[in-house]
Amino acid sequence: MAKTVYGIAIALLVIGIVAGYFIGYYATPKVAAPPQTVTVTAPGAYQTVTMTYTQTVTSAVGVATYTPPAKVKAAFVYVGPVGDYGWSYMHDIGRRVVAELYKDWLETTYVENVQAAQSPAVIDDLVRKGYTVIFTTSFDFMDQTLEKAKEYPNVMFFHCSGYKRAPNMGTYFADLYQIYYLNGLMAGALTKTGKIGYVAAHTIPEVVRHINAFAIGAKEVGEQLGKNITVYVIEIGAWYDPDKAKAAAETLVKQFNVDVLAFTEDSTAIVEYAESLYKQGKEVYVFSHYSPMYEWGPDVVVSGQLVRWEVIYADILAKVKAGIYRPGNLENVDYWYLLNTGAVDLGAHVYPNGTVMRINPKFIPILKNIMVKDVRTGEAMSVYDLVMKRYNEMREAPILESLQGTALTHELESLASVSTGSSHVPAATIAPVFDPFTGPLKGYCIASYSRFCSGKAAGSEVSVKPGERLTHDDLWNMDWFVSWVAFQGKMG
Amino acid sequence: MAKIVVVKRVLPTHLSILVRVLTAFAGLLVAVLITSSVTGLSFVETLKTAFESFADLNVLRYISVFLPTALGLSIAFNARLWNLGAEGQLVIGAVGATFIALYTPIGKIDFAAPVTALLFASLCGLLWSIPPSLMKLYLGVNEAVVTLLMNYVAYYFTNYLVKGPWRGRGVYGYPTTDLIPDESKIPVVPGYSFSWYIVIIALAFVAIAYLLLYKTRFGIALRALSSSISAVELSGMSSKKLALAAFTFSAALAGFVGGSEILVYHRKLVEGDIVGSGMGFTSIMVAWLGGLNPFGVLAASYYTAALYRLSFALQIGSAAIGDALSKAIVGTLFAATMVAEFVSRYKIVVR
């Protein structure tokens, strides 16, 4: 008897589930285009990689009749929790800014703590809820975003940090290498041992570029002051891992005798560690990363890297609203925003009125008292003035900004200037007059995908000719360390 | 002085199912009430989101993971074999599927590629469980500990592959392999993120697991293993072989799921913890929630999958409630189901 009831209950449950699915299937409004539109354009035309531009004029469905939306609904998909105080936190600051700025016509939402395998289903949900602009903010989401972009040709996707695009999927990134260089200048001035530590999340090109830029800055100043600069790098293999980050910093301080720390990791662990050392009477300076971390180490934070995603979000969303960006013409939208755009900045603290504390006031007099020369001009000045001079030099590149928004024009970004032929304005500068990645530079390969290292064994020598300036692609593919970076490998 | 005593009781099956279903609903209402009061969203709107989560076809995306893995585990748990290594077996399955798809010529043959990759993924999962089961059977080493630790070995092994020999050529140094060939990919349903093939196979496993456990001599002996090994031995079956079979079967199912994660979602091998994302661990809970019964596991994986989806769905909207609150709500629901479990098995008597 009980068995029969049991059987009936199970059967009812199964019927209920099946019925629920189909009711749900038909009851849910379908924002998605019907599946047949997916096959309209050949898949080959969608798949674009940075290096090979598909110059196809893609006549995607709906472009001819496209009208810019009266109200834009934008969604942000984050890999971490907003509270990580690093990557996702700063993206969400960007979202908050545009949500307020464009509140008349913009509605935003976010989904946090999404993992790669969950992102497709989350994107489905967002599309079904009517979001037509979707930002996916992790490299891990790249292939999933591309597949969903093909599936929903009328939704605009913007993927952060990747290199795959489609007619309705653009890419964007704000890079910090110039800021790392500026911090490197200060590190080279402040170190007493000449030994500098860097805790790296992963040794992907982005981080390698940052380490190199930091090392180049440190050497530029340190060498003039008679220091033998070495940057010791430990890779922790995680973007967010406070325990490992702290352990790596501890190793650098105790075993390698470093007295300055910089890092790529999404927590305040290393800043707090340096502050605790200060309290014990040991001075180790530190540069905060990504978010403003001054408050966690007021005695030890010299400066740091800050990102301002709102600069990019404001631009993208305004262009979406104006109908400049539309599903069908995003194939070459690729933001590579540097200091000149304001999407990144030097600093470790943001005051309540929104202005940035560029250098901790505690260190300003110290830096003003250390005299060096500008290696480019030979002019004598304090390290503080040198930092500010370089900051302004790299900031001063207004024409560059228009080249930094599209994949097609990236190749022009490293042009120092173009000549006009006019006698009163003989030339116009394009790229900043100064870039840290200018030869002569010597280094060694750690992988083999750049033009310097492809086909070569790890450890092979890299040499950049004097005066040669690295291009966007060189920076994007960076797989070699400058020779005074001592890579200690990965922490288990 | 009043004394509170917890007494075991046996509810009739239909009543116990009723209690669970009712609690699930009541828990959902409480959770919705909390959400709407905390966020200021309308009660009806929140309720709608919650029910949509249960009705949305994308629930099948998570069922495709939880159902086979938890089914396998319930078979092992029925024999009181504590396989806590589903996460690792899943990850190794993913490695196996990637190997077939990316590093053998089979990967470029339509149809044969996904079938072979899934079979090989199951095999890899199975092989990964051989050391702990042999250690358990012949050396008496606790299998719960070994399987648990082997999860991390699987993570590290996968990380070694994607950062070392298997790192893709076109991935700019990121720790992933290249994409698997198109022939190896299993297509998803347009507008959704799951594959009917995997869902149908998963449902078939329910029937297979049911028949295996309740309709075969093997299954009866397996369930008897938990109460009396000597009885099983006396019936002429080798308890060791039986245990080995149950253990490896559960691992093969986890391996299958790992393979499908690669072929359906990732389309490349990524770091171990990203492949597994803890879903192998969640499956342990699903198996228990389903009372270790194949049909119960079906219901439990549906419920868990819906809650999983709900934790994201709740975040979407004008009042972004964030992950913490939505996880808290999902936690409330699980707590409610555990209360139901307790109520249906015990009663509290005040004397």
Short mmCIF file of C-alpha atoms in Angstrom, two decimals, chain A residues 2-3 5-6 9-10 13-14 17 20-25 28 30 32 35 38 47 49-51 81 95 107-118 120-122 124-126 128-129 131 139-140 142-144 147-148 151-152 161 163-164 202-206 235 237-239 244 449 476-477 490 492, chain B residues 13-14 17 21 49 52 54-63 156 159 163 167 169-176 179 185 188-193 196 210 215 261 264-268 270-271 273-275 277-279 293 295-296 298-299 302 308-309 311-313 315-318 320-324 327:
data_model
loop_
_atom_site.label_atom_id
_atom_site.label_comp_id
_atom_site.label_asym_id
_atom_site.label_seq_id
_atom_site.Cartn_x
_atom_site.Cartn_y
_atom_site.Cartn_z
CA ALA A 2 2.70 2.42 1.10
CA LYS A 3 4.64 1.45 -1.98
CA VAL A 5 1.39 5.82 -2.59
CA TYR A 6 5.11 6.29 -2.87
CA ALA A 9 3.86 10.61 -5.32
CA ILE A 10 7.02 10.16 -7.35
CA LEU A 13 6.47 14.91 -8.80
CA VAL A 14 8.03 13.94 -12.11
CA ILE A 17 8.59 18.95 -12.90
CA GLY A 20 6.72 23.07 -14.89
CA TYR A 21 9.52 23.08 -17.44
CA PHE A 22 7.25 23.34 -20.39
CA ILE A 23 5.03 25.93 -18.79
CA GLY A 24 8.16 27.85 -17.89
CA TYR A 25 9.51 27.39 -21.38
CA THR A 28 8.92 33.02 -20.21
CA LYS A 30 11.78 35.29 -25.24
CA ALA A 32 16.42 36.08 -27.59
CA PRO A 35 17.63 30.30 -33.34
CA VAL A 38 22.24 32.48 -35.54
CA GLN A 47 35.93 34.98 -34.83
CA VAL A 49 41.83 37.69 -32.95
CA THR A 50 43.85 40.82 -32.28
CA MET A 51 46.54 40.04 -34.78
CA PRO A 81 32.60 39.38 -4.83
CA ARG A 95 29.17 50.90 -12.57
CA GLU A 107 19.50 51.10 -15.63
CA THR A 108 22.26 48.86 -14.33
CA THR A 109 22.53 45.61 -12.46
CA TYR A 110 25.32 43.27 -11.55
CA VAL A 111 25.83 39.60 -10.76
CA GLU A 112 28.84 38.82 -8.60
CA ASN A 113 30.82 35.70 -7.75
CA VAL A 114 30.14 34.11 -11.11
CA GLN A 115 32.42 31.33 -12.25
CA ALA A 116 33.33 30.61 -15.85
CA ALA A 117 31.07 27.57 -16.15
CA GLN A 118 28.12 29.49 -14.71
CA PRO A 120 26.58 31.30 -19.92
CA ALA A 121 23.47 30.61 -17.83
CA VAL A 122 23.83 33.97 -16.08
CA ASP A 124 20.87 33.87 -20.59
CA ASP A 125 19.09 35.20 -17.52
CA LEU A 126 20.25 38.75 -18.14
CA ARG A 128 15.80 37.29 -20.83
CA LYS A 129 15.40 40.08 -18.30
CA TYR A 131 19.51 43.69 -20.57
CA PHE A 139 39.36 36.89 -18.79
CA ASP A 140 37.80 33.56 -17.76
CA MET A 142 36.04 35.23 -22.86
CA ASP A 143 35.02 32.13 -24.79
CA GLN A 144 31.65 31.87 -23.06
CA GLU A 147 29.51 31.99 -27.80
CA LYS A 148 26.65 33.90 -26.22
CA GLU A 151 23.67 33.33 -29.95
CA TYR A 152 22.19 36.76 -29.19
CA SER A 161 40.82 41.91 -20.79
CA TYR A 163 41.18 39.51 -27.32
CA LYS A 164 38.24 37.86 -29.06
CA HIS A 202 50.10 35.06 -12.57
CA THR A 203 52.96 35.64 -14.98
CA ILE A 204 50.67 36.48 -17.88
CA PRO A 205 51.71 39.33 -20.22
CA GLU A 206 49.73 41.94 -18.26
CA GLU A 235 54.25 34.19 -8.42
CA GLY A 237 49.12 31.63 -8.94
CA ALA A 238 45.94 33.38 -7.78
CA TRP A 239 44.29 36.76 -8.28
CA LYS A 244 49.56 33.33 -0.05
CA TYR A 449 54.58 34.00 -28.03
CA TRP A 476 50.14 42.80 -25.08
CA ASN A 477 52.34 39.72 -25.73
CA LYS A 490 55.80 29.89 -8.41
CA GLY A 492 53.21 25.96 -4.32
CA THR B 13 6.63 7.27 2.98
CA HIS B 14 3.94 9.43 1.43
CA ILE B 17 7.52 13.14 1.06
CA VAL B 21 7.72 19.17 -0.24
CA THR B 49 11.73 35.51 -9.49
CA GLU B 52 10.77 31.47 -12.34
CA PHE B 54 12.21 26.67 -10.67
CA ALA B 55 10.46 26.85 -14.01
CA ASP B 56 13.39 28.09 -16.10
CA LEU B 57 14.91 25.52 -18.41
CA ASN B 58 18.40 26.66 -17.42
CA VAL B 59 17.90 24.67 -14.23
CA LEU B 60 18.90 21.77 -16.43
CA ARG B 61 22.38 23.28 -16.73
CA TYR B 62 23.02 22.57 -13.06
CA ILE B 63 20.99 19.36 -13.01
CA TYR B 156 47.10 20.61 -8.72
CA ASN B 159 46.88 23.30 -12.85
CA LYS B 163 50.32 26.05 -16.83
CA ARG B 167 49.17 25.56 -22.05
CA ARG B 169 49.62 28.47 -28.00
CA GLY B 170 46.99 31.11 -28.68
CA VAL B 171 46.14 32.05 -25.10
CA TYR B 172 48.79 34.69 -24.33
CA GLY B 173 50.17 32.89 -21.32
CA TYR B 174 46.84 32.42 -19.56
CA PRO B 175 46.53 29.10 -17.78
CA THR B 176 44.21 27.35 -20.23
CA LEU B 179 39.93 25.51 -27.57
CA LYS B 185 31.87 20.35 -28.81
CA VAL B 188 23.74 23.85 -26.22
CA VAL B 189 20.06 24.62 -26.66
CA PRO B 190 19.76 28.08 -28.27
CA GLY B 191 18.80 30.68 -25.69
CA TYR B 192 19.85 28.36 -22.89
CA SER B 193 23.04 26.89 -21.55
CA TRP B 196 19.67 17.90 -24.11
CA TYR B 210 17.20 2.59 -9.54
CA LYS B 215 16.11 -4.78 -8.77
CA GLU B 261 31.62 20.32 -18.45
CA VAL B 264 29.49 21.73 -23.24
CA TYR B 265 30.70 24.78 -21.28
CA HIS B 266 34.42 25.39 -21.09
CA ARG B 267 35.46 24.11 -24.51
CA LYS B 268 39.02 24.03 -23.19
CA VAL B 270 41.01 25.49 -17.35
CA GLU B 271 42.40 25.44 -13.83
CA ASP B 273 39.07 24.77 -9.20
CA ILE B 274 37.41 26.57 -12.11
CA VAL B 275 36.39 23.25 -13.71
CA SER B 277 33.81 25.09 -8.93
CA GLY B 278 32.89 23.11 -5.83
CA MET B 279 30.00 21.41 -7.61
CA ASN B 293 17.33 7.15 -3.41
CA PHE B 295 14.30 9.34 -7.51
CA GLY B 296 14.93 11.31 -4.37
CA LEU B 298 16.40 13.50 -9.00
CA ALA B 299 14.13 15.73 -6.92
CA TYR B 302 16.26 19.71 -9.31
CA TYR B 308 21.78 27.58 -7.49
CA ARG B 309 20.19 29.45 -10.34
CA SER B 311 21.26 32.77 -6.17
CA PHE B 312 22.18 34.51 -9.43
CA ALA B 313 18.67 35.41 -10.54
CA GLN B 315 20.91 39.52 -7.96
CA ILE B 316 19.51 40.74 -11.25
CA GLY B 317 17.28 43.76 -10.98
CA SER B 318 17.13 47.36 -9.96
CA ALA B 320 21.10 44.73 -6.64
CA ILE B 321 21.07 42.62 -3.50
CA GLY B 322 24.47 41.12 -4.03
CA ASP B 323 25.82 37.68 -3.67
CA ALA B 324 25.98 37.57 0.12
CA LYS B 327 23.61 33.06 -0.67
#
